Short mmCIF file of C-alpha atoms in Angstrom, two decimals:
data_model
loop_
_atom_site.label_atom_id
_atom_site.label_comp_id
_atom_site.label_asym_id
_atom_site.label_seq_id
_atom_site.Cartn_x
_atom_site.Cartn_y
_atom_site.Cartn_z
CA UNK A 1 0.00 0.00 0.00
CA UNK A 2 2.79 2.37 0.88
CA UNK A 3 4.64 1.59 -2.33
CA UNK A 4 1.49 2.30 -4.37
CA UNK A 5 1.07 5.69 -2.69
CA UNK A 6 4.72 6.48 -3.35
CA UNK A 7 4.39 5.45 -6.99
CA UNK A 8 1.46 7.80 -7.60
CA UNK A 9 2.32 10.64 -5.23
CA UNK A 10 1.99 14.20 -6.61
CA UNK A 11 5.70 14.84 -6.03
CA UNK A 12 6.75 11.81 -8.06
CA UNK A 13 4.27 12.73 -10.81
CA UNK A 14 5.70 16.26 -10.93
CA UNK A 15 9.24 14.86 -11.05
CA UNK A 16 8.39 12.51 -13.94
CA UNK A 17 6.65 15.26 -15.91
CA UNK A 18 9.57 17.60 -15.24
CA UNK A 19 12.05 15.00 -16.52
CA UNK A 20 9.97 14.46 -19.67
CA UNK A 21 9.83 18.22 -20.27
CA UNK A 22 13.61 18.43 -19.80
CA UNK A 23 14.11 15.52 -22.19
CA UNK A 24 11.91 17.32 -24.73
CA UNK A 25 13.99 20.50 -24.50
CA UNK A 26 17.28 18.58 -24.76
CA UNK A 27 15.97 16.67 -27.78
CA UNK A 28 15.04 19.88 -29.58
CA UNK A 29 18.47 21.38 -28.83
CA UNK A 30 20.49 18.31 -29.85
CA UNK A 31 18.37 17.18 -32.82
CA UNK A 32 16.50 20.23 -34.13
CA UNK A 33 15.84 18.83 -37.62
CA UNK A 34 14.78 15.42 -36.32
CA UNK A 35 12.63 17.02 -33.62
CA UNK A 36 10.84 19.12 -36.23
CA UNK A 37 10.17 16.10 -38.46
CA UNK A 38 8.96 13.92 -35.57
CA UNK A 39 6.65 16.67 -34.30
CA UNK A 40 5.19 16.93 -37.81
CA UNK A 41 4.65 13.17 -37.75
CA UNK A 42 2.76 13.47 -34.48
CA UNK A 43 0.74 16.36 -35.88
CA UNK A 44 -0.12 14.41 -39.03
CA UNK A 45 -1.29 11.36 -37.09
CA UNK A 46 -3.33 13.59 -34.78
CA UNK A 47 -4.99 15.37 -37.71
CA UNK A 48 -5.67 12.23 -39.77
CA UNK A 49 -6.55 9.80 -36.94
CA UNK A 50 -7.33 11.39 -33.61
CA UNK A 51 -8.96 14.73 -34.42
CA UNK A 52 -11.76 13.44 -36.70
CA UNK A 53 -12.31 10.42 -34.45
CA UNK A 54 -12.72 12.37 -31.22
CA UNK A 55 -14.02 15.86 -32.04
CA UNK A 56 -17.58 14.85 -33.06
CA UNK A 57 -17.96 12.66 -30.00
CA UNK A 58 -16.64 15.35 -27.65
CA UNK A 59 -19.24 17.72 -29.10
CA UNK A 60 -21.96 15.08 -28.75
CA UNK A 61 -21.02 14.49 -25.09
CA UNK A 62 -21.42 18.18 -24.23
CA UNK A 63 -24.67 18.64 -26.17
CA UNK A 64 -26.20 15.45 -24.76
CA UNK A 65 -25.29 16.50 -21.23
CA UNK A 66 -26.73 19.99 -21.65
CA UNK A 67 -29.97 18.84 -23.31
CA UNK A 68 -30.62 16.08 -20.79
CA UNK A 69 -30.27 13.25 -23.31
CA UNK A 70 -27.43 11.81 -21.24
CA UNK A 71 -29.67 11.61 -18.16
CA UNK A 72 -32.63 10.17 -20.08
CA UNK A 73 -30.57 7.38 -21.63
CA UNK A 74 -28.93 6.78 -18.25
CA UNK A 75 -32.32 6.09 -16.69
CA UNK A 76 -33.10 3.57 -19.44
CA UNK A 77 -29.75 1.80 -19.02
CA UNK A 78 -29.98 1.63 -15.21
CA UNK A 79 -31.28 -1.98 -14.92
CA UNK A 80 -28.55 -3.49 -17.12
CA UNK A 81 -25.61 -1.57 -15.68
CA UNK A 82 -26.71 -2.05 -12.06
CA UNK A 83 -27.06 -5.77 -12.57
CA UNK A 84 -23.80 -6.39 -14.44
CA UNK A 85 -21.33 -3.89 -12.98
CA UNK A 86 -23.08 -2.12 -10.08
CA UNK A 87 -22.85 1.12 -12.02
CA UNK A 88 -25.56 3.75 -12.64
CA UNK A 89 -27.24 3.68 -16.02
CA UNK A 90 -25.58 6.89 -17.16
CA UNK A 91 -22.31 4.90 -17.26
CA UNK A 92 -23.61 3.23 -20.42
CA UNK A 93 -23.14 6.46 -22.34
CA UNK A 94 -19.46 6.60 -21.39
CA UNK A 95 -19.02 2.93 -22.34
CA UNK A 96 -20.59 3.45 -25.79
CA UNK A 97 -18.54 6.61 -26.41
CA UNK A 98 -15.33 4.94 -25.23
CA UNK A 99 -15.75 1.83 -27.36
CA UNK A 100 -16.68 3.84 -30.47
CA UNK A 101 -14.29 6.81 -30.33
CA UNK A 102 -11.53 5.16 -28.31
CA UNK A 103 -9.18 6.74 -25.80
CA UNK A 104 -9.42 9.23 -24.18
CA UNK A 105 -13.11 9.91 -24.97
CA UNK A 106 -14.20 7.64 -22.11
CA UNK A 107 -12.11 9.63 -19.64
CA UNK A 108 -13.67 12.87 -20.92
CA UNK A 109 -17.16 11.49 -20.33
CA UNK A 110 -16.29 10.07 -16.91
CA UNK A 111 -14.62 13.29 -15.80
CA UNK A 112 -17.67 15.34 -16.84
CA UNK A 113 -20.06 12.99 -15.05
CA UNK A 114 -18.00 13.04 -11.86
CA UNK A 115 -17.89 16.85 -11.90
CA UNK A 116 -21.70 16.84 -12.19
CA UNK A 117 -21.83 14.34 -9.28
CA UNK A 118 -23.61 11.76 -11.43
CA UNK A 119 -21.06 9.13 -10.34
CA UNK A 120 -19.37 8.37 -7.05
CA UNK A 121 -15.58 8.22 -6.95
CA UNK A 122 -15.56 4.42 -6.85
CA UNK A 123 -18.03 4.20 -9.74
CA UNK A 124 -16.00 6.67 -11.83
CA UNK A 125 -12.77 4.76 -11.25
CA UNK A 126 -14.36 1.43 -12.18
CA UNK A 127 -16.09 2.97 -15.20
CA UNK A 128 -12.72 4.05 -16.58
CA UNK A 129 -11.84 0.35 -16.85
CA UNK A 130 -14.74 -0.25 -19.25
CA UNK A 131 -14.67 3.04 -21.16
CA UNK A 132 -10.91 3.59 -21.55
CA UNK A 133 -10.37 1.25 -24.51
CA UNK A 134 -9.20 1.50 -28.10
CA UNK A 135 -11.79 1.99 -30.82
CA UNK A 136 -12.70 -0.81 -33.28
CA UNK A 137 -11.72 1.49 -36.15
CA UNK A 138 -8.23 1.78 -34.70
CA UNK A 139 -7.84 -1.92 -33.89
CA UNK A 140 -9.48 -3.47 -36.96
CA UNK A 141 -8.97 -0.95 -39.76
CA UNK A 142 -5.82 0.94 -38.75
CA UNK A 143 -3.85 -1.85 -37.06
CA UNK A 144 -5.41 -4.91 -38.70
CA UNK A 145 -6.05 -3.85 -42.29
CA UNK A 146 -3.55 -1.02 -42.50
CA UNK A 147 -0.48 -2.13 -40.56
CA UNK A 148 -0.80 -5.91 -40.28
CA UNK A 149 -2.49 -6.17 -43.71
CA UNK A 150 -4.94 -8.66 -42.23
CA UNK A 151 -8.43 -7.68 -41.07
CA UNK A 152 -8.79 -11.00 -39.25
CA UNK A 153 -5.80 -10.18 -37.03
CA UNK A 154 -7.30 -6.80 -36.23
CA UNK A 155 -10.64 -8.41 -35.37
CA UNK A 156 -8.89 -10.94 -33.11
CA UNK A 157 -7.02 -8.12 -31.35
CA UNK A 158 -10.30 -6.25 -30.86
CA UNK A 159 -12.07 -9.31 -29.38
CA UNK A 160 -9.20 -9.94 -26.97
CA UNK A 161 -8.93 -6.24 -26.08
CA UNK A 162 -12.60 -5.81 -25.21
CA UNK A 163 -12.88 -9.26 -23.67
CA UNK A 164 -10.00 -8.61 -21.27
CA UNK A 165 -11.52 -5.22 -20.31
CA UNK A 166 -14.84 -6.94 -19.62
CA UNK A 167 -13.15 -9.62 -17.50
CA UNK A 168 -11.35 -6.95 -15.49
CA UNK A 169 -14.59 -5.00 -14.94
CA UNK A 170 -16.41 -8.14 -13.77
CA UNK A 171 -13.53 -8.97 -11.44
CA UNK A 172 -13.73 -5.47 -9.99
CA UNK A 173 -17.48 -5.91 -9.53
CA UNK A 174 -17.01 -9.20 -7.66
CA UNK A 175 -14.22 -7.73 -5.55
CA UNK A 176 -16.42 -4.75 -4.74
CA UNK A 177 -19.24 -7.05 -3.63
CA UNK A 178 -16.90 -8.80 -1.19
CA UNK A 179 -15.64 -5.49 0.20
CA UNK A 180 -19.10 -4.02 0.69
CA UNK A 181 -20.67 -3.91 4.12
CA UNK A 182 -24.14 -5.32 4.63
CA UNK A 183 -25.66 -1.83 4.52
CA UNK A 184 -23.91 -1.00 1.23
CA UNK A 185 -25.10 -4.29 -0.26
CA UNK A 186 -28.67 -3.39 0.73
CA UNK A 187 -28.26 -0.01 -0.97
CA UNK A 188 -27.12 -1.70 -4.18
CA UNK A 189 -30.10 -4.07 -4.12
CA UNK A 190 -32.41 -1.16 -3.44
CA UNK A 191 -30.96 0.74 -6.42
CA UNK A 192 -31.51 -2.27 -8.69
CA UNK A 193 -35.10 -2.69 -7.43
CA UNK A 194 -35.76 1.00 -8.06
CA UNK A 195 -34.38 0.72 -11.58
CA UNK A 196 -36.71 -2.20 -12.36
CA UNK A 197 -39.63 -1.06 -10.22
CA UNK A 198 -43.25 -0.35 -10.89
CA UNK A 199 -42.88 3.39 -11.56
CA UNK A 200 -42.09 2.77 -15.23
CA UNK A 201 -38.72 2.84 -16.93
CA UNK A 202 -39.77 5.29 -19.64
CA UNK A 203 -41.53 7.55 -17.16
CA UNK A 204 -38.33 7.85 -15.11
CA UNK A 205 -36.35 8.53 -18.29
CA UNK A 206 -38.69 11.38 -19.31
CA UNK A 207 -38.53 12.84 -15.82
CA UNK A 208 -34.72 12.75 -15.82
CA UNK A 209 -34.69 14.47 -19.23
CA UNK A 210 -36.92 17.35 -18.11
CA UNK A 211 -35.04 17.83 -14.83
CA UNK A 212 -31.62 17.95 -16.54
CA UNK A 213 -32.85 20.42 -19.17
CA UNK A 214 -34.29 22.73 -16.53
CA UNK A 215 -31.10 22.51 -14.47
CA UNK A 216 -28.84 23.46 -17.42
CA UNK A 217 -30.98 26.29 -18.74
CA UNK A 218 -28.89 27.16 -21.82
CA UNK A 219 -30.47 27.75 -25.23
CA UNK A 220 -29.48 25.35 -28.00
CA UNK A 221 -27.36 28.00 -29.75
CA UNK A 222 -25.43 28.76 -26.58
CA UNK A 223 -25.04 25.06 -25.82
CA UNK A 224 -23.77 24.30 -29.33
CA UNK A 225 -21.20 27.10 -29.22
CA UNK A 226 -19.94 26.06 -25.78
CA UNK A 227 -19.76 22.42 -26.86
CA UNK A 228 -17.70 23.14 -29.99
CA UNK A 229 -15.32 25.46 -28.12
CA UNK A 230 -14.78 22.98 -25.29
CA UNK A 231 -14.34 20.03 -27.67
CA UNK A 232 -11.75 21.86 -29.80
CA UNK A 233 -9.78 22.81 -26.68
CA UNK A 234 -9.73 19.17 -25.56
CA UNK A 235 -8.61 17.83 -28.93
CA UNK A 236 -5.92 20.52 -29.22
CA UNK A 237 -4.54 19.44 -25.83
CA UNK A 238 -4.38 15.85 -27.08
CA UNK A 239 -2.57 17.00 -30.24
CA UNK A 240 0.02 18.90 -28.22
CA UNK A 241 0.74 15.88 -26.06
CA UNK A 242 1.05 13.63 -29.11
CA UNK A 243 3.57 15.99 -30.74
CA UNK A 244 5.57 16.21 -27.52
CA UNK A 245 5.76 12.45 -27.05
CA UNK A 246 6.55 11.99 -30.75
CA UNK A 247 9.69 14.10 -30.29
CA UNK A 248 10.65 12.24 -27.10
CA UNK A 249 10.20 8.82 -28.74
CA UNK A 250 12.35 9.84 -31.68
CA UNK A 251 15.05 11.19 -29.37
CA UNK A 252 15.17 7.90 -27.47
CA UNK A 253 15.39 5.95 -30.75
CA UNK A 254 18.41 8.07 -31.80
CA UNK A 255 20.22 7.26 -28.57
CA UNK A 256 21.96 3.99 -27.71
CA UNK A 257 19.26 2.90 -25.26
CA UNK A 258 17.54 0.57 -27.74
CA UNK A 259 20.83 -1.00 -28.83
CA UNK A 260 21.84 -1.80 -25.27
CA UNK A 261 18.37 -3.14 -24.42
CA UNK A 262 18.36 -5.27 -27.59
CA UNK A 263 21.69 -6.85 -26.68
CA UNK A 264 20.40 -7.60 -23.17
CA UNK A 265 17.28 -9.31 -24.55
CA UNK A 266 19.22 -11.28 -27.17
CA UNK A 267 21.48 -12.60 -24.40
CA UNK A 268 18.56 -14.75 -23.23
CA UNK A 269 18.76 -16.69 -26.50
CA UNK A 270 15.08 -16.21 -27.37
CA UNK A 271 15.70 -13.84 -30.27
CA UNK A 272 18.66 -12.54 -32.26
CA UNK A 273 20.03 -9.02 -31.65
CA UNK A 274 18.50 -7.89 -34.96
CA UNK A 275 15.06 -9.25 -34.03
CA UNK A 276 15.28 -7.73 -30.56
CA UNK A 277 16.24 -4.35 -31.98
CA UNK A 278 13.40 -4.44 -34.51
CA UNK A 279 10.86 -5.39 -31.83
CA UNK A 280 12.02 -2.66 -29.45
CA UNK A 281 11.99 -0.05 -32.22
CA UNK A 282 8.42 -1.04 -33.08
CA UNK A 283 7.05 -1.33 -29.54
CA UNK A 284 8.88 1.50 -27.77
CA UNK A 285 6.61 4.25 -29.19
CA UNK A 286 3.60 2.33 -27.87
CA UNK A 287 4.88 2.79 -24.32
CA UNK A 288 4.48 6.53 -24.85
CA UNK A 289 1.57 6.81 -27.30
CA UNK A 290 -0.65 4.10 -28.79
CA UNK A 291 -1.20 5.76 -32.17
CA UNK A 292 2.52 6.43 -32.60
CA UNK A 293 3.18 2.82 -31.61
CA UNK A 294 0.76 1.58 -34.25
CA UNK A 295 2.34 3.89 -36.84
CA UNK A 296 5.81 2.58 -35.95
CA UNK A 297 4.51 -0.96 -36.18
CA UNK A 298 3.28 -0.21 -39.69
CA UNK A 299 6.83 0.51 -40.78
CA UNK A 300 8.09 -2.85 -39.47
CA UNK A 301 7.33 -6.48 -40.21
CA UNK A 302 8.63 -7.71 -36.84
CA UNK A 303 5.28 -8.99 -35.49
CA UNK A 304 5.02 -12.66 -36.48
CA UNK A 305 4.61 -14.94 -33.45
CA UNK A 306 1.83 -15.26 -30.85
CA UNK A 307 3.90 -13.79 -28.03
CA UNK A 308 4.68 -10.77 -30.20
CA UNK A 309 0.97 -10.21 -30.81
CA UNK A 310 0.55 -10.58 -27.05
CA UNK A 311 3.03 -7.75 -26.49
CA UNK A 312 1.12 -5.62 -28.97
CA UNK A 313 -2.17 -6.40 -27.22
CA UNK A 314 -0.66 -5.48 -23.85
CA UNK A 315 0.58 -2.15 -25.24
CA UNK A 316 -2.91 -1.28 -26.49
CA UNK A 317 -4.32 -2.08 -23.05
CA UNK A 318 -1.60 0.05 -21.41
CA UNK A 319 -2.54 2.95 -23.67
CA UNK A 320 0.70 4.92 -23.50
CA UNK A 321 1.99 7.60 -21.16
CA UNK A 322 0.50 10.26 -23.42
CA UNK A 323 -2.97 8.87 -22.81
CA UNK A 324 -2.26 8.69 -19.09
CA UNK A 325 -1.41 12.38 -19.15
CA UNK A 326 -4.64 13.08 -21.05
CA UNK A 327 -6.71 11.15 -18.50
CA UNK A 328 -5.02 13.05 -15.70
CA UNK A 329 -5.88 16.30 -17.47
CA UNK A 330 -9.53 15.43 -18.20
CA UNK A 331 -10.18 14.23 -14.63
CA UNK A 332 -8.52 17.30 -13.09
CA UNK A 333 -10.79 18.94 -10.55
CA UNK A 334 -12.29 15.61 -9.48
CA UNK A 335 -11.31 13.15 -6.76
CA UNK A 336 -10.67 10.34 -9.26
CA UNK A 337 -7.35 8.76 -8.24
CA UNK A 338 -4.64 8.22 -10.80
CA UNK A 339 -3.41 5.27 -8.72
CA UNK A 340 -6.67 3.41 -9.42
CA UNK A 341 -6.40 4.19 -13.14
CA UNK A 342 -2.75 3.08 -13.26
CA UNK A 343 -3.61 -0.17 -11.47
CA UNK A 344 -6.42 -0.91 -13.95
CA UNK A 345 -4.10 -0.23 -16.93
CA UNK A 346 -1.45 -2.61 -15.58
CA UNK A 347 -4.05 -5.30 -14.86
CA UNK A 348 -5.66 -4.84 -18.27
CA UNK A 349 -2.25 -5.14 -19.94
CA UNK A 350 -1.43 -8.31 -17.99
CA UNK A 351 -4.80 -9.94 -18.78
CA UNK A 352 -4.48 -8.96 -22.46
CA UNK A 353 -0.99 -10.43 -22.68
CA UNK A 354 -2.01 -13.73 -21.08
CA UNK A 355 -5.25 -14.03 -23.07
CA UNK A 356 -3.57 -13.23 -26.39
CA UNK A 357 -0.71 -15.65 -25.74
CA UNK A 358 -3.13 -18.46 -24.92
CA UNK A 359 -5.94 -17.77 -27.39
CA UNK A 360 -4.33 -16.15 -30.43
CA UNK A 361 -4.03 -19.24 -32.62
CA UNK A 362 -7.34 -20.88 -31.53
CA UNK A 363 -9.21 -17.60 -32.01
CA UNK A 364 -7.79 -17.05 -35.48
CA UNK A 365 -8.68 -20.63 -36.42
CA UNK A 366 -12.20 -20.05 -35.11
CA UNK A 367 -12.63 -16.81 -37.04
CA UNK A 368 -11.52 -18.60 -40.18
CA UNK A 369 -12.60 -16.34 -43.01
CA UNK A 370 -11.63 -12.67 -43.24
CA UNK A 371 -13.62 -10.16 -41.21
CA UNK A 372 -16.74 -8.81 -42.97
CA UNK A 373 -16.37 -5.53 -44.86
CA UNK A 374 -18.86 -3.61 -42.72
CA UNK A 375 -16.87 -4.47 -39.60
CA UNK A 376 -13.52 -3.41 -41.01
CA UNK A 377 -14.76 0.08 -41.94
CA UNK A 378 -13.14 -0.41 -45.34
CA UNK A 379 -12.83 2.42 -47.82
CA UNK A 380 -12.33 2.19 -51.61
CA UNK A 381 -9.22 4.37 -51.36
CA UNK A 382 -7.44 1.92 -49.04
CA UNK A 383 -5.32 0.35 -51.78
CA UNK A 384 -4.06 3.71 -53.02
CA UNK A 385 -3.09 5.06 -49.60
CA UNK A 386 -0.24 2.58 -49.07
CA UNK A 387 -1.00 2.95 -45.36
CA UNK A 388 1.78 5.39 -44.56
CA UNK A 389 -1.02 6.87 -42.52
CA UNK A 390 -4.73 6.17 -42.26
CA UNK A 391 -7.34 8.89 -42.54
CA UNK A 392 -10.44 8.73 -40.36
CA UNK A 393 -12.46 11.29 -42.30
CA UNK A 394 -14.10 8.81 -44.75
CA UNK A 395 -14.86 6.44 -41.86
CA UNK A 396 -16.71 8.91 -39.65
CA UNK A 397 -20.25 7.96 -40.71
CA UNK A 398 -19.58 4.28 -40.03
CA UNK A 399 -18.16 5.18 -36.62
CA UNK A 400 -21.40 6.97 -35.74
CA UNK A 401 -23.34 3.92 -36.97
CA UNK A 402 -21.20 1.74 -34.70
CA UNK A 403 -21.95 4.05 -31.77
CA UNK A 404 -25.68 3.88 -32.43
CA UNK A 405 -25.62 0.09 -32.66
CA UNK A 406 -23.79 -0.27 -29.33
CA UNK A 407 -26.17 2.14 -27.59
CA UNK A 408 -29.25 0.47 -29.09
CA UNK A 409 -28.04 -2.99 -28.06
CA UNK A 410 -27.50 -1.86 -24.47
CA UNK A 411 -30.94 -0.19 -24.40
CA UNK A 412 -32.67 -3.36 -25.62
CA UNK A 413 -30.83 -5.53 -23.08
CA UNK A 414 -31.64 -3.07 -20.30
CA UNK A 415 -35.36 -3.00 -21.14
CA UNK A 416 -35.41 -6.81 -21.24
CA UNK A 417 -33.63 -6.90 -17.86
CA UNK A 418 -36.17 -4.52 -16.33
CA UNK A 419 -39.06 -6.57 -17.76
CA UNK A 420 -37.67 -9.87 -16.44
CA UNK A 421 -36.96 -8.50 -12.94
CA UNK A 422 -40.34 -6.80 -12.73
CA UNK A 423 -42.27 -9.94 -13.61
CA UNK A 424 -40.09 -12.19 -11.43
CA UNK A 425 -40.91 -9.99 -8.42
CA UNK A 426 -44.61 -10.04 -9.25
CA UNK A 427 -44.54 -13.84 -9.48
CA UNK A 428 -42.69 -14.12 -6.15
CA UNK A 429 -45.26 -11.83 -4.46
CA UNK A 430 -48.15 -13.73 -6.00
#
């Protein structure tokens, strides 16, 4: 416990950030040309991948919160989320946004909900486990089709990525149940009974909508302007962090650190020094930034064996230090603990590594044929792009369709859950 507090103390965080800033300055001084080129690479990836993927969803989050849509859908999703994860229904919105738009959109939604006191601290920290994931566009189209040149591999990575996040969330739910006192357990049961009670699911949803609208009070024009301004500021912050970490990653690659580490790994006899160097060069950027790691992977053909795919899967679950900094920024002003987030990232990475190592070949054999076109978000210009980078602009409409499908599926399951619980209680009373 003491070591965990030391690891995530504000002083240590400040020291790490200060060292990274110093490394950035030194890199610019020593390698000005290379620093400029690497920052342009980070900017290009941000503009082509991250900006179009996140900006619409950031705007949607703000508009939905101001208009009360967030609260209305939360009331409808209450039965399902209470039953599965002991989370309020409004958490379903963050889950759908996180799965569709990818990191750090889930953290943006969770931070906003915690500031509005729609989630408790414990609920917000556990919700980050489910909502802080990579998007299917990134995993299947960018990594699978674009970098691995195999949509089936991207689909397998996506299944293992989301499956390991789900396992971790269920484990946290079970652990929470064991830690709860009897009174807290009664409160959870009472919340589930209220969510599936006789007052009517749709009536509660309409009431939550009207209350949230009255509480916000902004006109639609004012709400739209505020939403766009806030969303642009958030995406610009992400772009700045990506450019900074792009320069740092390139500076580390120019040093002798990778060579020394490659020789140390090759001494184990598992791989040759050349293979070790290629793997480290491909995976190192992923420790800092997932998109940069995927881009670096696209320039290398080093990923061939199951354990190498397992490393890649673990890096996607880790998310990169850049994403960690973004989460810290978007949850600023709340009591959400970075230590809880860091612990969930490490656990998610460990589960992803183990699951991918054990299930990679059986899962690919089970999938058999290539992934369907609608799932890969394919675009007719794919063959002409040569995948030096992947643009998200043509894929935006399919991303919104994916978001709608996820939300609709959760709504249907929640309504079915409420119906089953309601009738089971009536039968038990009768």
